[in-house]
mmCIF file of C-alpha atoms and ligand atoms in Angstrom:
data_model
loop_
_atom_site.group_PDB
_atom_site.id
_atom_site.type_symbol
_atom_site.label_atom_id
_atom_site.label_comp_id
_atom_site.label_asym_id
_atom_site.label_seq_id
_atom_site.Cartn_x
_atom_site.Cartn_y
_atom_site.Cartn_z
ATOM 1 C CA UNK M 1312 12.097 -19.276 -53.177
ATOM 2 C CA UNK M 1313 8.403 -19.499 -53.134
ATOM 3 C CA UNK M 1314 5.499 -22.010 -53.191
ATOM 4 C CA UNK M 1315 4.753 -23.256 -57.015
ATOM 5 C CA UNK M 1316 8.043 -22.992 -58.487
ATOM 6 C CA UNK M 1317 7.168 -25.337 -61.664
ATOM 7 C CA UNK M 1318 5.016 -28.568 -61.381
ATOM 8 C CA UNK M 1319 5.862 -31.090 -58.441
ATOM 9 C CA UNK M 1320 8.299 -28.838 -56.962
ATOM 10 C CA UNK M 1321 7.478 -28.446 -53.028
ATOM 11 C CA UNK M 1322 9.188 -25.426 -51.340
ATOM 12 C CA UNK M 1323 8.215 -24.171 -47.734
ATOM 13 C CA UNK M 1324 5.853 -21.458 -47.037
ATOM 14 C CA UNK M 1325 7.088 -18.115 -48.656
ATOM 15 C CA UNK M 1326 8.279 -16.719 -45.730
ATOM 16 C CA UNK M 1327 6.785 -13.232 -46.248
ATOM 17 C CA UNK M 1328 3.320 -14.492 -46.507
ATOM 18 C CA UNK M 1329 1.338 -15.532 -43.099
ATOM 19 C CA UNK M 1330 3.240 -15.572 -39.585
ATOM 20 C CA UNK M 1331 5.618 -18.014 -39.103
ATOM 21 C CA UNK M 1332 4.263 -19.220 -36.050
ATOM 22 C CA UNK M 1333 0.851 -20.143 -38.361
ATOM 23 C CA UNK M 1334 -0.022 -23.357 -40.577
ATOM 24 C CA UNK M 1335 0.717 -27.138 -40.201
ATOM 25 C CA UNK M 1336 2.480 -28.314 -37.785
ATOM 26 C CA UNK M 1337 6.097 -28.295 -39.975
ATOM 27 C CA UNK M 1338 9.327 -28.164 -39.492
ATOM 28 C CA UNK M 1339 10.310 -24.973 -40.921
ATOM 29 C CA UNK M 1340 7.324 -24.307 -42.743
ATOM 30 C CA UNK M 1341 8.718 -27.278 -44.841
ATOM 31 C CA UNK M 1342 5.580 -29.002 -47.256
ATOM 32 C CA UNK M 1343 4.209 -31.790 -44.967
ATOM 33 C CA UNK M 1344 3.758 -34.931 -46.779
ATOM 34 C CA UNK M 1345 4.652 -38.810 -47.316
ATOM 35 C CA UNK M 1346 5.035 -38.595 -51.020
ATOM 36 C CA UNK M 1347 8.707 -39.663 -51.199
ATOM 37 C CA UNK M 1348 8.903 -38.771 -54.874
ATOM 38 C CA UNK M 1349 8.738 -35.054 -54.075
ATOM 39 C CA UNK M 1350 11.539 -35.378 -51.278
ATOM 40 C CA UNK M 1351 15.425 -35.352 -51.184
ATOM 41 C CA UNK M 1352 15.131 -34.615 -47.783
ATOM 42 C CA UNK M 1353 12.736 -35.486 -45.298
ATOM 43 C CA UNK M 1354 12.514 -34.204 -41.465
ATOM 44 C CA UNK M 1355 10.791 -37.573 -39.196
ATOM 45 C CA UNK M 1356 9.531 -37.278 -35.832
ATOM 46 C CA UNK M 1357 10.259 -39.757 -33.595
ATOM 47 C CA UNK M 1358 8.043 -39.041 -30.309
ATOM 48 C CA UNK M 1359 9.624 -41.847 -27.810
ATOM 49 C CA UNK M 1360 10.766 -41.613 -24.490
ATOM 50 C CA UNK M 1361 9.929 -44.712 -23.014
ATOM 51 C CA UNK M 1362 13.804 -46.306 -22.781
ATOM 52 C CA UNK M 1363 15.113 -43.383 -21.023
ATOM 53 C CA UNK M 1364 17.064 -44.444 -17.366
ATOM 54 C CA UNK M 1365 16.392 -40.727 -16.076
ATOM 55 C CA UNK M 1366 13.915 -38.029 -16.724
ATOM 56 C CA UNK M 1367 11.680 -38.609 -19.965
ATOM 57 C CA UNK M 1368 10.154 -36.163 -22.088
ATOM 58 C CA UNK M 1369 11.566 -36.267 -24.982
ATOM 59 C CA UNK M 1370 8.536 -37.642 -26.637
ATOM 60 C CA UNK M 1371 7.647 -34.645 -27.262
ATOM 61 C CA UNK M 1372 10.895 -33.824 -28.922
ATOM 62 C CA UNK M 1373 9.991 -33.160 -32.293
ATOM 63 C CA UNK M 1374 7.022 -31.188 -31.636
ATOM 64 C CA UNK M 1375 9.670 -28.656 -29.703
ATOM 65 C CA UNK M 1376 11.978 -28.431 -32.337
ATOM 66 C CA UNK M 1377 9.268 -27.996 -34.744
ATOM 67 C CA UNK M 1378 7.765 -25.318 -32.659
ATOM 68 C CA UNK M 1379 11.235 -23.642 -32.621
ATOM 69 C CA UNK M 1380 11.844 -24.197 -36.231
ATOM 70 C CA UNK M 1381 9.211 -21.295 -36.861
ATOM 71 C CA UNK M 1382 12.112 -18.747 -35.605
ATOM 72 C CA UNK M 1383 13.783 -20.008 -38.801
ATOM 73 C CA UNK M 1384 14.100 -18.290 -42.237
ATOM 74 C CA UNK M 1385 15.717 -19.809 -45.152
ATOM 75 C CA UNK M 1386 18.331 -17.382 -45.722
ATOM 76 C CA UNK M 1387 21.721 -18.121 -43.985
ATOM 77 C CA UNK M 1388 24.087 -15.742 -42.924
ATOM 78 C CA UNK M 1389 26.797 -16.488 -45.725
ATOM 79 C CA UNK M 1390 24.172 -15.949 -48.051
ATOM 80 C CA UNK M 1391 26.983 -15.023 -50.324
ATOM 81 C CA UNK M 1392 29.024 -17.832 -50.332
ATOM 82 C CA UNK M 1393 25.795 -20.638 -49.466
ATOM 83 C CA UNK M 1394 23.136 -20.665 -51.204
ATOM 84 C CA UNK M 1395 19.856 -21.623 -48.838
ATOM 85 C CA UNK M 1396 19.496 -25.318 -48.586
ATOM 86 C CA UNK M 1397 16.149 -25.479 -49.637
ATOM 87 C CA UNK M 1398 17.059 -23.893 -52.785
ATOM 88 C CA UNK M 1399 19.068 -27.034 -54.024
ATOM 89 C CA UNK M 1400 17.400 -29.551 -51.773
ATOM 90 C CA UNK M 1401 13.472 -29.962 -51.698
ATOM 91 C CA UNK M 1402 12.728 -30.233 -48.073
ATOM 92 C CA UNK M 1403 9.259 -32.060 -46.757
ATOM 93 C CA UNK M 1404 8.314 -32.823 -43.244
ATOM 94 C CA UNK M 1405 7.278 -36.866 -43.063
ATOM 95 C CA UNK M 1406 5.000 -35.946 -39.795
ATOM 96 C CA UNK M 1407 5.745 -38.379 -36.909
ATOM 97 C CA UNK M 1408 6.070 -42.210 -37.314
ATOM 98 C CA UNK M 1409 4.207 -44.357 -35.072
ATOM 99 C CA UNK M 1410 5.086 -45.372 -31.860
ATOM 100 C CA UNK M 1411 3.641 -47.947 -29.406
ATOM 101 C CA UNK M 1412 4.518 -46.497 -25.764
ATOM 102 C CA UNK M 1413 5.509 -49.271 -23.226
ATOM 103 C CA UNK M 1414 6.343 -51.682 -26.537
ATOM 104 C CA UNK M 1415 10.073 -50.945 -26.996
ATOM 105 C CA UNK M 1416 10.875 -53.972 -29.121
ATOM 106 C CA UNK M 1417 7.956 -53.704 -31.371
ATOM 107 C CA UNK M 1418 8.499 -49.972 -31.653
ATOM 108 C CA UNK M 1419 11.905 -50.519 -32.898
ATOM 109 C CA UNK M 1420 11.151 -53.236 -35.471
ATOM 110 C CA UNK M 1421 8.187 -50.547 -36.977
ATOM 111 C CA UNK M 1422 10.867 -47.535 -37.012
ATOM 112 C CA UNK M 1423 13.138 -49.635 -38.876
ATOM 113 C CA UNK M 1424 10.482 -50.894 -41.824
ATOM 114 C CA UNK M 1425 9.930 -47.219 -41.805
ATOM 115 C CA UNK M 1426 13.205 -46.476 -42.062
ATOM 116 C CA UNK M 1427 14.025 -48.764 -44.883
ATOM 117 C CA UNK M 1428 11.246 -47.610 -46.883
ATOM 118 C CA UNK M 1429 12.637 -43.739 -47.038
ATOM 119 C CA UNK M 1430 16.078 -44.581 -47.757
ATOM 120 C CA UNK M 1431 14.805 -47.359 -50.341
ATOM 121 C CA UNK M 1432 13.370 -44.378 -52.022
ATOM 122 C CA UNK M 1433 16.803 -42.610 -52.187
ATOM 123 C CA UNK M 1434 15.556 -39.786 -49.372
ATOM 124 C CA UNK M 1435 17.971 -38.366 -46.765
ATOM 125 C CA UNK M 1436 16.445 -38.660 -43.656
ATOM 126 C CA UNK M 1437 16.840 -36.187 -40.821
ATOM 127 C CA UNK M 1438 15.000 -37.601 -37.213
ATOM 128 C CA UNK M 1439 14.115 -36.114 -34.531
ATOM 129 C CA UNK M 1440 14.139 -38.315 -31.537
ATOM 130 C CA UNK M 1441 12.940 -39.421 -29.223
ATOM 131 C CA UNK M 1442 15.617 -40.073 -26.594
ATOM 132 C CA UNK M 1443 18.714 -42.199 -27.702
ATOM 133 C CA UNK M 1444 16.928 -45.486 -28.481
ATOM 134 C CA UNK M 1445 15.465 -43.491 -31.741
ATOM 135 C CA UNK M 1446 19.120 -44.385 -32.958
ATOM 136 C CA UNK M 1447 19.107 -47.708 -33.201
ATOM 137 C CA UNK M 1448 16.523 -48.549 -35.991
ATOM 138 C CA UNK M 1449 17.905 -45.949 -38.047
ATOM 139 C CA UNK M 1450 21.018 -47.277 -37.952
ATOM 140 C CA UNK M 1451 19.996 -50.748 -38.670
ATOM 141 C CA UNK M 1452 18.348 -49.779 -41.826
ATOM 142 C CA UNK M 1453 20.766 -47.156 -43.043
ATOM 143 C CA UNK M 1454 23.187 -49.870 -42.805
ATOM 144 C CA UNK M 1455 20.914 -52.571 -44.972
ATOM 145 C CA UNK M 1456 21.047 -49.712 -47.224
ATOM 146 C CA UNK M 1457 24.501 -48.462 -47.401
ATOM 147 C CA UNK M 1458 26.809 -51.008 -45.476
ATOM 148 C CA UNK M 1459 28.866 -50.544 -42.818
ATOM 149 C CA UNK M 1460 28.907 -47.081 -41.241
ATOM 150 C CA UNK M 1461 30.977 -44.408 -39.630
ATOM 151 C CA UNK M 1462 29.219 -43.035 -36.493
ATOM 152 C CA UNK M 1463 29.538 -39.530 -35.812
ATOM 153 C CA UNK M 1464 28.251 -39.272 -32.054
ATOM 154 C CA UNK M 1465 28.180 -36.046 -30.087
ATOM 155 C CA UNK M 1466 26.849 -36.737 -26.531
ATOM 156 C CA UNK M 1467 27.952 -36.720 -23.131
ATOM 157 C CA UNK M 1468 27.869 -40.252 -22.597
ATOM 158 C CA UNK M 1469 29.020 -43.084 -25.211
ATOM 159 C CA UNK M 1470 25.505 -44.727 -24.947
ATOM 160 C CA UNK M 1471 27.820 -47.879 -24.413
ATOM 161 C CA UNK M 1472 26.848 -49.809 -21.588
ATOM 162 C CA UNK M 1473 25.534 -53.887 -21.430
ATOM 163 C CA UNK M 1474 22.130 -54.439 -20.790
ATOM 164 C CA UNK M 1475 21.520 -55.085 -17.309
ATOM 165 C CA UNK M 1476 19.127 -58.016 -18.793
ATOM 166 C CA UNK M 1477 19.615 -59.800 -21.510
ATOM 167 C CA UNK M 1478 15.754 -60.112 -22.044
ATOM 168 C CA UNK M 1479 15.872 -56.322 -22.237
ATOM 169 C CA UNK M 1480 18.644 -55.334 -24.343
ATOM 170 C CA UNK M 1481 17.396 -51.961 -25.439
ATOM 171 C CA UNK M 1482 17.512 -48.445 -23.535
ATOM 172 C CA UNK M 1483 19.146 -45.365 -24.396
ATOM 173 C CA UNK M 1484 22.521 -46.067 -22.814
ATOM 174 C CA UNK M 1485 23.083 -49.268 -24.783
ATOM 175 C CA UNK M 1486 22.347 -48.812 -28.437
ATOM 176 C CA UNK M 1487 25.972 -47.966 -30.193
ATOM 177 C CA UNK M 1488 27.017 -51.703 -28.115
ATOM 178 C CA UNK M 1489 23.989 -52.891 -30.022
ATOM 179 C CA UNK M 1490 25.356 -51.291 -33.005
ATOM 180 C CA UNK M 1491 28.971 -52.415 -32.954
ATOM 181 C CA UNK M 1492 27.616 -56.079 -31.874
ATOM 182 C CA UNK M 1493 25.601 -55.963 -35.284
ATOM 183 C CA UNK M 1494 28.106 -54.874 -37.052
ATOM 184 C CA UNK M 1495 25.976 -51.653 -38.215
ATOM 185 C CA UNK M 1496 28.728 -49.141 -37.260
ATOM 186 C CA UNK M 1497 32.898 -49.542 -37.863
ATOM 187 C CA UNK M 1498 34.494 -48.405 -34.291
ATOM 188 C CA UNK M 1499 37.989 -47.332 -35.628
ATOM 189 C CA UNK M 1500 36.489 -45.481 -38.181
ATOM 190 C CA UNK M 1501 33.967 -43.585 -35.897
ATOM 191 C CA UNK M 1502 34.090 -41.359 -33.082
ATOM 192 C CA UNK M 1503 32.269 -39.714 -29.908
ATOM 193 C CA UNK M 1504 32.670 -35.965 -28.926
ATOM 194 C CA UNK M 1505 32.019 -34.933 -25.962
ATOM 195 C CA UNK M 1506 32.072 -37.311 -23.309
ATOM 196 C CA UNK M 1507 32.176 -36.397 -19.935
ATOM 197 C CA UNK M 1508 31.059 -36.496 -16.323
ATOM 198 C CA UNK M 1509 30.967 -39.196 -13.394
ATOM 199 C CA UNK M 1510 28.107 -41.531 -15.434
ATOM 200 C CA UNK M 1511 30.336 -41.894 -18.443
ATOM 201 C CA UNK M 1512 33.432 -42.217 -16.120
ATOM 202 C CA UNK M 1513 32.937 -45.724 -15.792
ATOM 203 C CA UNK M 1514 32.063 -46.750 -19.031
ATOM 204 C CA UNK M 1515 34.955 -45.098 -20.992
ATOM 205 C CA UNK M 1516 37.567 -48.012 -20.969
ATOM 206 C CA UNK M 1517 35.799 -50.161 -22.423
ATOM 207 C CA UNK M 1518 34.280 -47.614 -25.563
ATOM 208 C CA UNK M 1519 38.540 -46.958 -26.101
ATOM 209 C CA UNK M 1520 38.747 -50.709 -25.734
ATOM 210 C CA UNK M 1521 36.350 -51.613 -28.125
ATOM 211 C CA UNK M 1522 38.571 -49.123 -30.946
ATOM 212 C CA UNK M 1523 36.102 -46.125 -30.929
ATOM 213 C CA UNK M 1524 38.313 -42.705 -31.358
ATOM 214 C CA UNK M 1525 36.626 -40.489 -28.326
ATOM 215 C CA UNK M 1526 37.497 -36.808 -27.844
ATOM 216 C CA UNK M 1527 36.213 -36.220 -24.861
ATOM 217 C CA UNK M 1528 35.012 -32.907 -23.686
ATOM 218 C CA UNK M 1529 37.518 -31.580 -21.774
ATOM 219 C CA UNK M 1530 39.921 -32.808 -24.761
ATOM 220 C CA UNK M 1531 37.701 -30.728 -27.305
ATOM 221 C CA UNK M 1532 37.606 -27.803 -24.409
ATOM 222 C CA UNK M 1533 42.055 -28.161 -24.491
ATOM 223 C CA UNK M 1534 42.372 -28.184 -28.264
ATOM 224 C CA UNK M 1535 38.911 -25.828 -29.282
ATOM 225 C CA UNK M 1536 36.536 -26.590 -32.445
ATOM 226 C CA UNK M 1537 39.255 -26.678 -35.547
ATOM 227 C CA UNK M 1538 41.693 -29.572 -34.118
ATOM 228 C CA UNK M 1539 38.747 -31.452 -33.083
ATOM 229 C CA UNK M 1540 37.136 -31.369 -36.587
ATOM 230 C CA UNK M 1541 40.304 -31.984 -38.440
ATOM 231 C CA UNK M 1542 40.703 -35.116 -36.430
ATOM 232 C CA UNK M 1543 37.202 -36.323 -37.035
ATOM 233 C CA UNK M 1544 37.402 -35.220 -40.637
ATOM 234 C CA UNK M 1545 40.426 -37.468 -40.049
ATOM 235 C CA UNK M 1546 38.930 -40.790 -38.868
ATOM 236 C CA UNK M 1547 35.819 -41.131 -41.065
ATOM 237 C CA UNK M 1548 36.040 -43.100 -43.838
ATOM 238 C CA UNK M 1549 32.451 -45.046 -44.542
ATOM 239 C CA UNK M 1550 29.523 -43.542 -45.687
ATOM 240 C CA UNK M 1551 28.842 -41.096 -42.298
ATOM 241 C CA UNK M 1552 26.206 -41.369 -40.029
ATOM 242 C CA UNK M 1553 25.914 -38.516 -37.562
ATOM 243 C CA UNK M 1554 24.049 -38.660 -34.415
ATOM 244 C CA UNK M 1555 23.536 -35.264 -31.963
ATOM 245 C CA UNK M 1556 22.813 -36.154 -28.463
ATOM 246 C CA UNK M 1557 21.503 -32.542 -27.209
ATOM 247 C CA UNK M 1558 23.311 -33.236 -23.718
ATOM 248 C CA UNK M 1559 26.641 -33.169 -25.635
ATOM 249 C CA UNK M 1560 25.612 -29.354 -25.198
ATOM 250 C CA UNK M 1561 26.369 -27.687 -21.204
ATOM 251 C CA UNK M 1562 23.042 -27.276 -19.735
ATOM 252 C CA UNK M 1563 23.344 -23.495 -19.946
ATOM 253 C CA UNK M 1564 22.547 -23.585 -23.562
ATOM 254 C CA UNK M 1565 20.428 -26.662 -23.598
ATOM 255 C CA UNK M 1566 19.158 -27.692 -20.580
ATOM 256 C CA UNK M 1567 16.030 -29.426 -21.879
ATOM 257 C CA UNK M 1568 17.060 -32.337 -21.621
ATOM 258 C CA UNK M 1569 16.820 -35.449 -19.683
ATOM 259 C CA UNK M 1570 20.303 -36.601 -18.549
ATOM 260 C CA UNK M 1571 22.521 -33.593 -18.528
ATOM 261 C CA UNK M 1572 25.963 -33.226 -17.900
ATOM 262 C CA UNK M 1573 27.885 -30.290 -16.661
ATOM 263 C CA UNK M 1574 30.508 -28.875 -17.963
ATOM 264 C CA UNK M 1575 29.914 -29.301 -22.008
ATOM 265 C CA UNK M 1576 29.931 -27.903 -25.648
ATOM 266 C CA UNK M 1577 28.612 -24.425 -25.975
ATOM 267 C CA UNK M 1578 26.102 -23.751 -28.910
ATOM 268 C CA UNK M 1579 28.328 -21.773 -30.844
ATOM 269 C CA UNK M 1580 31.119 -24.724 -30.597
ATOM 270 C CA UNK M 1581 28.503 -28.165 -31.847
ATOM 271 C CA UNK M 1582 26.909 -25.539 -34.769
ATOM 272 C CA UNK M 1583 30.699 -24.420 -36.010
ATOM 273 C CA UNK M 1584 31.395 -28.713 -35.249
ATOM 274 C CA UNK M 1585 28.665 -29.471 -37.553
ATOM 275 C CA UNK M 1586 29.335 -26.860 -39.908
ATOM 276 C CA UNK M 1587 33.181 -28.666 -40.190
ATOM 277 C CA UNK M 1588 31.580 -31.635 -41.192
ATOM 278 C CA UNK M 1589 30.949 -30.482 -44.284
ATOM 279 C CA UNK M 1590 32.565 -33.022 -47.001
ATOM 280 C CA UNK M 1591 32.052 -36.292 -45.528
ATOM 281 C CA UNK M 1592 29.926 -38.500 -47.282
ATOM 282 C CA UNK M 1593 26.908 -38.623 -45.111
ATOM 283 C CA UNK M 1594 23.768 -40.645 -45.528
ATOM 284 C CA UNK M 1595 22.066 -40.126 -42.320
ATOM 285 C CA UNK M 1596 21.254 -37.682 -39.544
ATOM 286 C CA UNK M 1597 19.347 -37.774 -36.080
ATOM 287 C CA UNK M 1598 18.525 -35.236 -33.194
ATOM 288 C CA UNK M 1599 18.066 -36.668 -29.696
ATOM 289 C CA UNK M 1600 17.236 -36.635 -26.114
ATOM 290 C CA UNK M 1601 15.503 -32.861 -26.696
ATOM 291 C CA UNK M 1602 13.177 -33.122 -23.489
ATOM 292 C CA UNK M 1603 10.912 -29.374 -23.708
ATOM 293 C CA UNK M 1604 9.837 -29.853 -19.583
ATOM 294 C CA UNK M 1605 12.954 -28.986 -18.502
ATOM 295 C CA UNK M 1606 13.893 -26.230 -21.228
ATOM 296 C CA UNK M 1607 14.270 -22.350 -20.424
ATOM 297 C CA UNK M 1608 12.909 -20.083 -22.869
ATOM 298 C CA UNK M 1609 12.837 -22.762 -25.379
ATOM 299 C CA UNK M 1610 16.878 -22.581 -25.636
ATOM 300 C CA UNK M 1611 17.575 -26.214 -26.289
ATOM 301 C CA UNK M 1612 14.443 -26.519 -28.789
ATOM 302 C CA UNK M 1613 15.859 -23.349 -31.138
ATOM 303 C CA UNK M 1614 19.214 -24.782 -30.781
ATOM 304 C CA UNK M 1615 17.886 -28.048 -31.900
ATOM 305 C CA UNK M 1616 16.166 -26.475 -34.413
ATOM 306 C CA UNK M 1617 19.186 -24.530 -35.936
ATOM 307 C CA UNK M 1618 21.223 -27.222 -35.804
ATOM 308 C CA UNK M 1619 19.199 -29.109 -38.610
ATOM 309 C CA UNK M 1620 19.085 -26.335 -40.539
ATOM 310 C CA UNK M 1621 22.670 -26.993 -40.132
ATOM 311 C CA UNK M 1622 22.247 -30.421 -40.943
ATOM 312 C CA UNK M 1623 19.981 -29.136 -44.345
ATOM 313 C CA UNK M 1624 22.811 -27.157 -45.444
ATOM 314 C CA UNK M 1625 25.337 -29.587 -44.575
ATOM 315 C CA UNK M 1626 23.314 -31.577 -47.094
ATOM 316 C CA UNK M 1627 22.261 -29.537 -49.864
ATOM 317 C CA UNK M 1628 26.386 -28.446 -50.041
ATOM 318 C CA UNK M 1629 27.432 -31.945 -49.685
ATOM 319 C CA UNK M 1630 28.404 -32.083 -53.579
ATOM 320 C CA UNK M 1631 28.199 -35.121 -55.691
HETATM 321 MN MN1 MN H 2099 22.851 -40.383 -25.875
HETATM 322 MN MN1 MN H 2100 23.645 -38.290 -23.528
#
């Protein structure tokens, strides 16, 4: 893999040549661009924090993970048996979309005419949020696009509560209610991982009530990674949408974050839980609540970072 591989082919930086830690600001050394026509793939920043109930900072998110991402190279360890996603998939980074800070509303409506244009144009995208609320216009305009979806949702908390306000509907503990009240999102045929602690305690009823399967996480920590991936492997039936909290991860691993929960996933459990998803028909992916203030040695940004590589291989091994 190297740059200039025939005419209108975009491939990231040839790894041997400058440090990884040099050029644009890129996920992955990934060709940074909003020509759609060069893309099957493209990695979208997301920098918003401002519907967050707790600590914020996850605005700046995506610059973390893309920070990170320069750890990466674009071999994989089964090298043998996968080839490197970027080898089958041409990879760009889309830069950051636009977002108006104290606007939620109006932020939300410009994500999702984003949003519609890349997967009007047939390109898988891959966000980086942005806390939670960074969900919901994806979802609204992967759904336009591909109909009714199966949600995928690793977090500690279902993100499930009612607005306290009707006049303020949006924050990052409401949007899959938003979801299943727009009919974006099929609850029998999705499910959260994860779910724990005394927030999401109060909450849960009414998530089982509403016909979402939920493992939560001392569940998945009782029956370990293959049980819990045959079973969602068993549930999803729609075209997949897959949304990574970070705090679905215990705070040892990934503590940069802004509401976390004891007690959780390691990072060697969510990569070999992405890594099962591998065969579902997915059309979307996001990455949120990754808050860099409160990270250690940039743990939770590399994690993030790995696990859309993850995602990119996921992808490029997806089949027809
Ligand atoms: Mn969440
Ligand atoms: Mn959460």
């Amino acid at each position: 893999m190297s740059e200039g591989q025939g005419p209108g082919r975009l491939y990231p930086a040839e790894w041997q040549r400058g440090p990884r830690y040099s050029g644009a600001y890129s996920f992955a050394r990934c060709p940074v661009t909003r020509d759609l026509s060069l893309a099957d793939a493209a990695v979208i920043g997301v920098p918003m924090d401002m519907a967050v109930l707790y600590r914020s900072g996850a605005r700046f998110g995506p610059r973390a993970i893309r920070d990170a991402s320069g750890q990466l190279r674009p071999h994989h360890w089964e090298e043998d048996k996968l080839e490197p996603p970027f080898d089958t998939l041409r990879v760009i980074d889309y830069g950051d979309l636009d977002v108006f800070p104290g606007y939620i509303e109006q932020t939300v409506a410009h994500l999702q005419s984003e949003l519609a244009r890349i997967f009007d144009a047939g390109v898988f995208p891959i966000v980086l949020g942005g806390d939670h609320s960074t969900t919901l216009p994806v979802l609204r305009a992967c759904a336009a696009k591909h109909g009714q979806l199966s949600l995928v949702h690793f977090d500690a908390h279902p993100d499930f509560w009612p607005a306290a306000d009707a006049s303020r509907p949006v924050h990052h503990g409401t949007v899959f209610r938003i979801a299943l009240e727009e009919g974006l999102i099929d609850p029998s045929t999705s499910v959260q991982v994860g779910i724990r602690g005394s927030i999401s305690a109060g909450i849960l009823h009414e998530v089982r009530a509403a016909g979402f399967n939920v493992i939560a996480c001392d569940e998945f920590a009782q029956q370990g990674v293959a049980p819990t991936s045959q079973r969602i492997q068993s549930v999803v039936r729609h075209p997949v949408y897959l949304s990574l909290d970070i705090d679905c991860v215990d705070p040892a691993f990934a503590p940069g974050t802004g509401t976390p929960e004891v007690a959780g996933i390691t990072s060697r459990e969510i990569i070999e839980l992405v890594r099962a998803l591998r065969g579902t028909s997915l059309v979307a992916f996001d990455i949120v609540e990754v808050a860099p203030a409160y990270d250690s040695a940039e743990i939770t940004a590399l994690l993030a970072a790995n696990l859309v590589y993850e995602f990119l291989l996921l992808l490029a091994h997806r089949g027809p």
